[in-house]
Coordinates of C-alpha atoms in Angstrom, one line a residue:
M1 CA -7.9 33.0 -2.2
K2 CA -11.6 33.3 -3.0
V3 CA -11.9 29.5 -3.0
A4 CA -10.0 29.3 0.3
L5 CA -12.3 31.8 2.0
S6 CA -15.3 29.8 0.9
T7 CA -14.0 27.0 3.1
G8 CA -14.2 29.2 6.2
P9 CA -11.6 30.5 8.7
R10 CA -9.7 27.2 8.7
G11 CA -9.5 27.3 5.0
F12 CA -8.0 30.8 5.1
F13 CA -5.4 29.7 7.7
R14 CA -4.6 26.7 5.7
A15 CA -4.1 28.9 2.6
L16 CA -1.5 30.9 4.5
Q17 CA 0.3 27.7 5.5
G18 CA 0.2 26.7 1.8
A19 CA 1.7 30.0 0.7
D20 CA 4.5 29.5 3.2
A21 CA 5.1 26.0 1.9
V22 CA 5.2 27.3 -1.7
A23 CA 7.7 30.0 -0.7
T24 CA 9.9 27.5 1.1
V25 CA 10.0 25.2 -2.0
V26 CA 10.8 28.1 -4.3
R27 CA 13.6 29.3 -2.0
E28 CA 15.1 25.7 -2.0
F29 CA 14.7 25.5 -5.8
V30 CA 16.6 28.8 -6.3
A31 CA 19.3 27.8 -3.8
S32 CA 19.8 24.5 -5.6
G33 CA 20.4 26.2 -8.9
G34 CA 16.9 25.6 -10.3
S35 CA 17.6 22.0 -11.5
D36 CA 14.5 20.2 -10.1
A37 CA 11.9 19.0 -12.7
P38 CA 8.3 20.1 -12.2
Q39 CA 7.3 16.7 -10.7
V40 CA 10.1 16.9 -8.2
L41 CA 9.0 20.3 -7.1
L42 CA 5.4 19.2 -6.7
R43 CA 6.4 16.1 -4.7
K44 CA 8.5 18.3 -2.3
L45 CA 5.6 20.8 -2.0
F46 CA 3.2 17.9 -1.2
E47 CA 5.6 16.7 1.6
K48 CA 5.7 20.1 3.1
L49 CA 1.9 20.6 3.0
G50 CA 1.5 17.5 5.2
A51 CA -0.9 14.6 5.7
T52 CA -3.6 15.3 3.0
Y53 CA -1.1 16.0 0.2
I54 CA 1.2 13.2 1.2
K55 CA -1.8 10.8 0.9
L56 CA -2.7 12.5 -2.4
G57 CA 0.8 11.9 -3.6
Q58 CA 0.5 8.2 -2.7
F59 CA -2.7 8.1 -4.7
I60 CA -0.9 9.5 -7.7
A61 CA 1.9 6.9 -7.2
S62 CA -0.7 4.1 -7.3
S63 CA -2.8 5.4 -10.2
P64 CA -0.7 5.1 -13.4
S65 CA -3.9 5.0 -15.5
L66 CA -4.7 8.6 -14.4
F67 CA -1.3 10.4 -14.3
P68 CA 1.9 10.7 -16.4
D69 CA 4.8 8.2 -15.8
E70 CA 7.2 10.8 -14.5
Y71 CA 4.7 11.9 -11.8
V72 CA 3.8 8.3 -10.9
L73 CA 7.5 7.4 -10.5
E74 CA 8.4 10.6 -8.6
F75 CA 5.6 10.2 -6.1
Q76 CA 6.8 6.7 -5.3
K77 CA 9.4 8.7 -3.3
C78 CA 6.8 10.7 -1.4
L79 CA 8.0 10.4 2.2
D80 CA 5.4 9.8 4.8
K81 CA 7.8 10.4 7.7
T82 CA 7.3 13.5 9.8
E83 CA 8.7 14.8 13.1
P84 CA 7.1 13.0 16.0
V85 CA 4.7 15.0 18.2
P86 CA 5.7 15.1 21.9
F87 CA 4.7 12.1 24.0
S88 CA 2.7 14.4 26.2
V89 CA 0.4 15.1 23.2
V90 CA 0.1 11.4 22.4
R91 CA -0.7 10.6 26.0
A92 CA -3.4 13.2 26.1
T93 CA -5.1 11.9 23.0
L94 CA -4.8 8.3 24.2
E95 CA -6.4 9.1 27.6
Q96 CA -9.1 11.1 25.9
E97 CA -9.9 8.0 23.8
L98 CA -9.6 5.5 26.7
K99 CA -11.6 7.9 29.0
R100 CA -9.2 7.0 31.9
P101 CA -5.5 7.4 32.8
W102 CA -3.2 5.5 30.5
S103 CA -1.6 3.8 33.5
D104 CA -5.0 2.0 34.2
V105 CA -4.5 0.0 30.9
F106 CA -0.7 -0.1 30.2
E107 CA 2.1 -1.0 32.5
S108 CA 4.5 1.0 30.3
I109 CA 4.6 3.0 27.1
D110 CA 7.9 3.7 25.3
P111 CA 7.9 7.5 24.9
Q112 CA 10.2 7.1 21.8
P113 CA 7.9 6.3 18.8
L114 CA 8.5 3.2 16.6
A115 CA 7.3 5.3 13.7
S116 CA 6.0 8.8 13.0
A117 CA 4.0 9.4 9.8
S118 CA 1.8 12.3 8.6
V119 CA -1.4 10.9 10.0
A120 CA -0.4 8.8 13.0
Q121 CA 2.4 7.9 15.5
V122 CA 3.2 4.4 16.8
H123 CA 4.5 3.5 20.2
A124 CA 5.5 0.2 21.8
A125 CA 3.7 -0.6 25.1
V126 CA 3.1 -3.4 27.6
L127 CA -0.4 -4.2 28.8
K128 CA -1.1 -4.0 32.5
G129 CA -1.8 -7.4 34.2
S130 CA -1.1 -9.7 31.2
R131 CA 2.2 -7.9 30.4
K132 CA 1.6 -8.6 26.7
D133 CA 3.6 -6.6 24.2
V134 CA 1.4 -4.3 22.1
V135 CA 1.7 -1.3 19.7
I136 CA -0.4 1.8 20.0
K137 CA -1.3 3.8 16.9
V138 CA -2.5 7.3 17.8
L139 CA -3.9 9.8 15.4
K140 CA -1.9 13.1 15.4
P141 CA -3.9 16.1 16.6
G142 CA -5.6 18.3 14.0
V143 CA -5.3 15.7 11.2
E144 CA -9.0 15.3 10.8
D145 CA -9.7 19.1 10.6
T146 CA -6.8 19.6 8.2
L147 CA -7.9 16.7 6.0
S148 CA -11.5 18.0 5.8
T149 CA -10.3 21.6 5.0
D150 CA -7.8 20.5 2.4
M151 CA -10.1 18.1 0.6
N152 CA -12.9 20.7 0.6
F153 CA -10.5 23.2 -0.9
I154 CA -9.2 20.7 -3.5
Y155 CA -12.7 19.7 -4.4
L156 CA -13.9 23.3 -4.8
M157 CA -10.8 24.1 -6.9
S158 CA -11.6 21.1 -9.2
R159 CA -15.1 22.3 -9.7
Y160 CA -13.9 25.8 -10.5
L161 CA -11.3 24.5 -13.0
E162 CA -14.0 22.3 -14.7
F163 CA -16.3 25.4 -14.9
I164 CA -13.6 27.6 -16.6
Q165 CA -12.3 24.8 -18.7
P166 CA -15.1 22.4 -19.6
D167 CA -12.8 20.1 -21.5
L168 CA -11.5 18.9 -18.0
Q169 CA -14.9 17.4 -17.3
R170 CA -14.0 14.4 -19.4
L171 CA -11.3 13.5 -16.9
S172 CA -14.0 13.4 -14.1
L173 CA -11.7 15.3 -11.7
T174 CA -14.5 15.8 -9.2
G175 CA -15.4 12.1 -9.2
I176 CA -11.8 11.1 -8.7
L177 CA -11.3 13.6 -5.8
S178 CA -14.6 12.4 -4.2
D179 CA -13.1 8.8 -4.2
I180 CA -9.9 10.1 -2.7
R181 CA -11.7 12.0 0.0
T182 CA -13.6 8.8 0.9
S183 CA -10.4 6.8 1.0
M184 CA -8.6 9.4 3.1
S185 CA -11.5 9.7 5.6
E186 CA -11.2 5.9 6.1
E187 CA -7.5 6.2 6.8
V188 CA -8.0 8.6 9.7
D189 CA -10.7 6.4 11.2
F190 CA -8.9 3.5 12.9
T191 CA -12.1 1.6 13.4
K192 CA -11.9 0.9 9.7
E193 CA -8.3 -0.6 10.0
A194 CA -9.4 -2.6 13.0
A195 CA -12.3 -4.0 11.0
H196 CA -10.0 -5.0 8.2
L197 CA -7.7 -6.7 10.7
Q198 CA -10.6 -8.6 12.3
Q199 CA -11.9 -9.6 8.9
F200 CA -8.5 -11.0 7.9
S201 CA -8.2 -12.8 11.3
A202 CA -11.7 -14.4 10.8
F203 CA -10.7 -15.5 7.3
L204 CA -7.5 -17.2 8.6
D205 CA -9.6 -19.1 11.2
V206 CA -12.4 -20.1 8.8
R207 CA -10.0 -21.3 6.1
G208 CA -7.7 -23.1 8.5
L209 CA -4.7 -21.0 7.7
R210 CA -3.8 -19.9 11.2
A211 CA -1.0 -22.5 11.3
I212 CA 0.9 -20.8 8.5
A213 CA -0.1 -17.1 8.8
T214 CA -1.4 -14.6 11.4
C215 CA -2.1 -10.9 11.9
P216 CA -2.1 -8.7 15.0
Y217 CA -4.9 -9.2 17.5
V218 CA -6.9 -6.0 18.0
Y219 CA -7.7 -5.0 21.6
K220 CA -11.1 -3.6 20.7
Q221 CA -11.9 -2.6 24.2
F222 CA -8.9 -0.1 24.1
S223 CA -9.3 1.0 20.5
S224 CA -11.4 3.8 19.0
K225 CA -11.5 6.1 16.0
R226 CA -8.3 7.9 17.0
A227 CA -6.4 5.1 18.8
L228 CA -5.7 1.5 17.8
V229 CA -4.1 -1.0 20.2
M230 CA -2.8 -4.2 18.6
E231 CA -0.7 -7.2 19.5
R232 CA 3.0 -6.6 18.6
L233 CA 4.4 -9.2 16.2
Q234 CA 8.1 -9.9 16.5
G235 CA 9.7 -11.0 13.3
V236 CA 12.0 -10.2 10.4
P237 CA 11.1 -8.9 6.9
L238 CA 10.1 -11.6 4.3
V239 CA 12.7 -10.1 2.0
D240 CA 15.7 -10.9 4.3
Y241 CA 16.9 -14.5 3.5
S242 CA 19.7 -14.5 6.1
A243 CA 17.5 -13.2 8.9
I244 CA 14.8 -15.8 8.1
R245 CA 17.4 -18.5 8.4
S246 CA 18.4 -17.1 11.8
I247 CA 14.9 -16.7 13.3
T248 CA 13.2 -19.9 12.2
T249 CA 14.0 -23.5 11.3
K250 CA 11.3 -23.4 8.5
D251 CA 12.7 -23.3 5.0
P252 CA 12.5 -19.8 3.4
E253 CA 10.8 -21.3 0.3
A254 CA 8.1 -22.9 2.5
V255 CA 7.6 -19.6 4.3
L256 CA 7.1 -17.9 0.9
I257 CA 4.6 -20.5 -0.2
S258 CA 2.7 -19.9 3.0
A259 CA 2.5 -16.2 2.3
L260 CA 1.4 -16.8 -1.3
N261 CA -1.3 -19.3 -0.5
T262 CA -2.6 -17.0 2.3
W263 CA -2.7 -13.9 0.2
F264 CA -4.2 -15.5 -2.9
A265 CA -7.0 -17.1 -0.8
S266 CA -7.7 -13.7 0.9
V267 CA -8.2 -12.1 -2.5
M268 CA -11.1 -14.5 -3.1
S269 CA -12.6 -15.3 0.3
C270 CA -11.9 -12.3 2.5
E271 CA -13.9 -9.1 2.3
T272 CA -10.7 -7.2 1.4
F273 CA -7.2 -8.2 0.6
H274 CA -3.9 -6.6 1.8
A275 CA -2.9 -4.2 -0.9
D276 CA 0.5 -3.1 0.4
V277 CA 2.6 -6.2 0.8
H278 CA 6.0 -4.5 0.7
A279 CA 8.7 -6.2 2.8
G280 CA 8.0 -4.2 6.0
N281 CA 4.4 -5.4 6.1
L282 CA 5.2 -9.2 5.9
L283 CA 7.1 -10.5 8.9
V284 CA 8.5 -14.0 9.3
L285 CA 8.0 -15.1 13.0
A286 CA 10.1 -17.5 15.0
D287 CA 7.5 -20.3 14.6
G288 CA 7.8 -19.9 10.8
R289 CA 4.4 -18.3 10.3
V290 CA 4.0 -15.1 8.1
G291 CA 2.7 -12.1 10.0
F292 CA 0.6 -9.7 7.9
I293 CA 0.6 -6.2 9.4
D294 CA -0.6 -2.7 8.6
F295 CA -4.1 -3.0 6.9
G296 CA -4.3 0.7 6.1
V297 CA -4.5 0.0 2.4
V298 CA -6.8 -2.8 1.2
G299 CA -8.4 -3.7 -2.1
R300 CA -11.4 -5.6 -3.4
I301 CA -11.6 -7.8 -6.5
S302 CA -15.1 -8.5 -8.0
P303 CA -16.0 -12.1 -9.0
V304 CA -16.1 -11.1 -12.7
T305 CA -12.6 -9.6 -12.5
W306 CA -11.3 -12.6 -10.6
R307 CA -12.5 -15.0 -13.4
A308 CA -10.4 -12.9 -15.8
V309 CA -7.5 -13.0 -13.3
E310 CA -7.8 -16.8 -13.3
A311 CA -7.5 -16.8 -17.1
L312 CA -4.5 -14.5 -16.8
I313 CA -2.8 -16.9 -14.3
A314 CA -3.5 -19.9 -16.5
S315 CA -2.0 -18.1 -19.5
L316 CA 1.1 -17.1 -17.4
T317 CA 1.5 -20.8 -16.6
L318 CA 1.4 -21.9 -20.2
G319 CA 3.0 -18.9 -21.7
D320 CA -0.2 -18.3 -23.7
Y321 CA 0.1 -14.6 -24.4
E322 CA -3.0 -14.5 -26.7
T323 CA -5.2 -15.7 -23.8
M324 CA -3.4 -13.3 -21.5
A325 CA -4.2 -10.4 -23.9
R326 CA -7.9 -11.3 -23.9
A327 CA -8.1 -11.7 -20.1
L328 CA -6.5 -8.3 -19.6
A329 CA -9.0 -6.8 -22.0
T330 CA -11.8 -8.3 -20.0
I331 CA -10.4 -6.8 -16.8
G332 CA -10.0 -3.3 -18.2
A333 CA -12.3 -0.9 -20.0
C334 CA -11.3 -1.2 -23.6
D335 CA -12.1 -0.2 -27.1
A336 CA -14.0 -2.6 -29.3
D337 CA -11.3 -2.8 -31.9
V338 CA -8.3 -4.1 -29.8
D339 CA -5.5 -5.3 -32.0
Y340 CA -5.0 -8.6 -30.2
P341 CA -2.1 -9.9 -32.3
A342 CA -0.1 -6.7 -31.6
F343 CA -1.2 -6.7 -27.9
T344 CA 0.0 -10.4 -27.7
R345 CA 3.4 -9.6 -29.1
D346 CA 3.9 -6.7 -26.7
L347 CA 2.9 -8.8 -23.7
E348 CA 5.3 -11.6 -24.7
T349 CA 8.2 -9.1 -25.0
F350 CA 7.4 -7.6 -21.6
F351 CA 7.3 -11.0 -19.8
V352 CA 10.5 -12.2 -21.5
E353 CA 12.2 -9.1 -20.3
L354 CA 10.7 -9.6 -16.8
D355 CA 12.1 -13.2 -16.7
N356 CA 15.6 -12.0 -17.6
M357 CA 15.9 -9.4 -14.9
N358 CA 18.3 -9.9 -12.0
T359 CA 17.8 -8.9 -8.4
N360 CA 20.5 -7.0 -6.7
L361 CA 22.9 -8.8 -4.4
V362 CA 23.6 -7.0 -1.1
I363 CA 26.5 -7.9 1.3
S364 CA 25.9 -7.0 4.9
R365 CA 27.5 -7.8 8.3
D366 CA 26.1 -11.1 9.7
R367 CA 23.7 -10.1 12.5
V368 CA 23.6 -13.6 13.9
G369 CA 27.2 -14.2 15.0
G370 CA 28.4 -10.6 14.9
S371 CA 31.4 -11.6 12.8
G372 CA 31.8 -12.2 9.1
F373 CA 29.3 -11.2 6.4
A374 CA 26.0 -12.5 5.1
A375 CA 24.6 -12.2 1.6
S376 CA 21.0 -11.2 1.0
L377 CA 19.0 -9.9 -1.9
E378 CA 17.0 -6.7 -2.1
V379 CA 13.9 -5.6 -4.0
D380 CA 14.7 -2.7 -6.3
Q381 CA 11.7 -0.6 -5.7
T382 CA 12.3 1.8 -8.6
Q383 CA 12.6 -1.2 -11.0
L384 CA 9.4 -2.7 -9.6
N385 CA 7.5 0.5 -10.1
R386 CA 8.9 0.8 -13.7
L387 CA 7.7 -2.8 -14.4
F388 CA 4.2 -1.9 -13.1
L389 CA 4.1 1.2 -15.3
D390 CA 5.3 -0.6 -18.3
L391 CA 2.5 -3.2 -18.2
V392 CA -0.1 -0.5 -17.6
R393 CA 1.2 1.5 -20.5
I394 CA 1.2 -1.6 -22.8
G395 CA -2.5 -1.9 -22.0
E396 CA -3.2 1.8 -22.7
T397 CA -1.3 1.6 -26.0
H398 CA -3.9 -0.9 -27.1
G399 CA -6.9 1.0 -25.8
I400 CA -7.2 -0.8 -22.4
R401 CA -7.5 1.1 -19.2
F402 CA -7.2 -1.0 -16.0
P403 CA -9.3 -0.2 -12.9
R404 CA -7.3 1.0 -9.9
E405 CA -8.3 -2.1 -7.8
F406 CA -6.7 -4.3 -10.5
G407 CA -3.6 -2.0 -10.4
L408 CA -3.3 -2.6 -6.7
F409 CA -3.6 -6.4 -7.2
L410 CA -1.1 -6.4 -10.0
K411 CA 1.5 -4.5 -7.9
Q412 CA 1.2 -7.0 -5.2
L413 CA 1.9 -9.8 -7.7
L414 CA 5.1 -7.9 -8.7
Y415 CA 6.1 -7.7 -5.1
F416 CA 5.7 -11.5 -4.7
D417 CA 7.6 -12.0 -8.0
R418 CA 10.6 -10.1 -6.4
Y419 CA 10.3 -12.2 -3.2
T420 CA 10.3 -15.4 -5.2
R421 CA 13.6 -14.4 -6.8
I422 CA 15.1 -13.7 -3.4
L423 CA 13.8 -16.7 -1.4
A424 CA 13.2 -19.4 -4.1
P425 CA 14.6 -18.6 -7.5
S426 CA 13.6 -21.9 -9.0
L427 CA 10.0 -21.7 -7.8
Q428 CA 7.4 -21.6 -10.6
V429 CA 4.6 -19.8 -8.7
F430 CA 1.8 -20.5 -11.2
N431 CA 2.9 -24.0 -12.1
D432 CA 3.6 -25.5 -8.6
D433 CA 1.0 -27.8 -7.0
R434 CA 2.0 -26.4 -3.5
I435 CA 0.7 -23.0 -4.5
N436 CA -3.1 -22.9 -4.6
V437 CA -4.0 -20.3 -7.2
K438 CA -5.9 -22.4 -9.7
D439 CA -9.7 -22.3 -9.7
L440 CA -10.0 -20.4 -6.4
S441 CA -13.4 -19.2 -7.4
R442 CA -14.8 -22.7 -7.5
Q443 CA -13.2 -23.5 -4.1
Y444 CA -14.6 -20.4 -2.4
G445 CA -17.9 -20.2 -4.2
R446 CA -17.5 -16.9 -6.1

């Protein structure tokens, strides 16, 4: 309570909200017979505490080098879906940002949101005059104040814990939380996401990739820190084989190759790369192009790390696990006395098991003709997360700790591995001349 008071009146009010959330979780725990594990209780509490803690939970889920496996896996389930705020509130925020009535800019706005998350709400709309379909992403009211109050409280608490327990200083809690605060501050500033989209768009044009991939056009004149107006891309998820067949004449394997070539090139030659390529963020359009959407999470790979990644890719192609072990040691912070023969054996075992895994077959009603059934394949998210953790833990067993940015990169590779099994099971991603992943640093001058 003393720490809460030090953050001012908002901190005190937020502490009361926190106490209510804790009481609710405890009541639910007792009512369920007390069967939930500690990590489940913490995840439920974070969801009830709202935006800041949901984002903190997502950070835990993407940072296996910092947190125990059971917490990383549990926080993969952290739901960023909340009750929508009334459209009147969204309209008021939008008009405040536009500095004019919404009807001066839009012909119509659907009052029912397409999505409602902890930070923002998304609505479909039609622009006035051009009648172009767009989506509007609007920051929910009070999010910025809540974020600032919560992060100040968490930061002060971490300093207090380090003071009373000096051993915690070796974990660099305050440094980690400072990075999280910076990351979260960017997520509630939509000018940052707009900049990422525009950088990716410029990259597509400069590299001549617009014929195979695209991203939403940002209407900068209608966008601001708290509102983002973008072109609405109409397509189907990259993971849905049957839907891809129904929407475009382009072969699903060719679509996947387009996505891979675009993403790999962006890692090297765009200022940031898309670091959340789950199926909902990669759309296949009617013309066969791949639409990359939602640039709220991005990553950066340094030239030094990329050269090690190239060695990693080459070793994957050849099945050369010793070179792979040395490349991974270069990427991560490691002890001087890494046992490379043992590390090599563990990596070989991991990739043999990865190769032998099957993707789940799902039978669904055919959406094209309305009769009969269609077979498609789905990505097992839990399985993917476990694979990601297993590889990180193999590194840690041998004294290697990977940076978070490489973790983001690695997880995207695992997403693409799943998509390959769905759309082109016989495709050898790192040994196919149609996929341009070899010597990218030479091509792009890094």
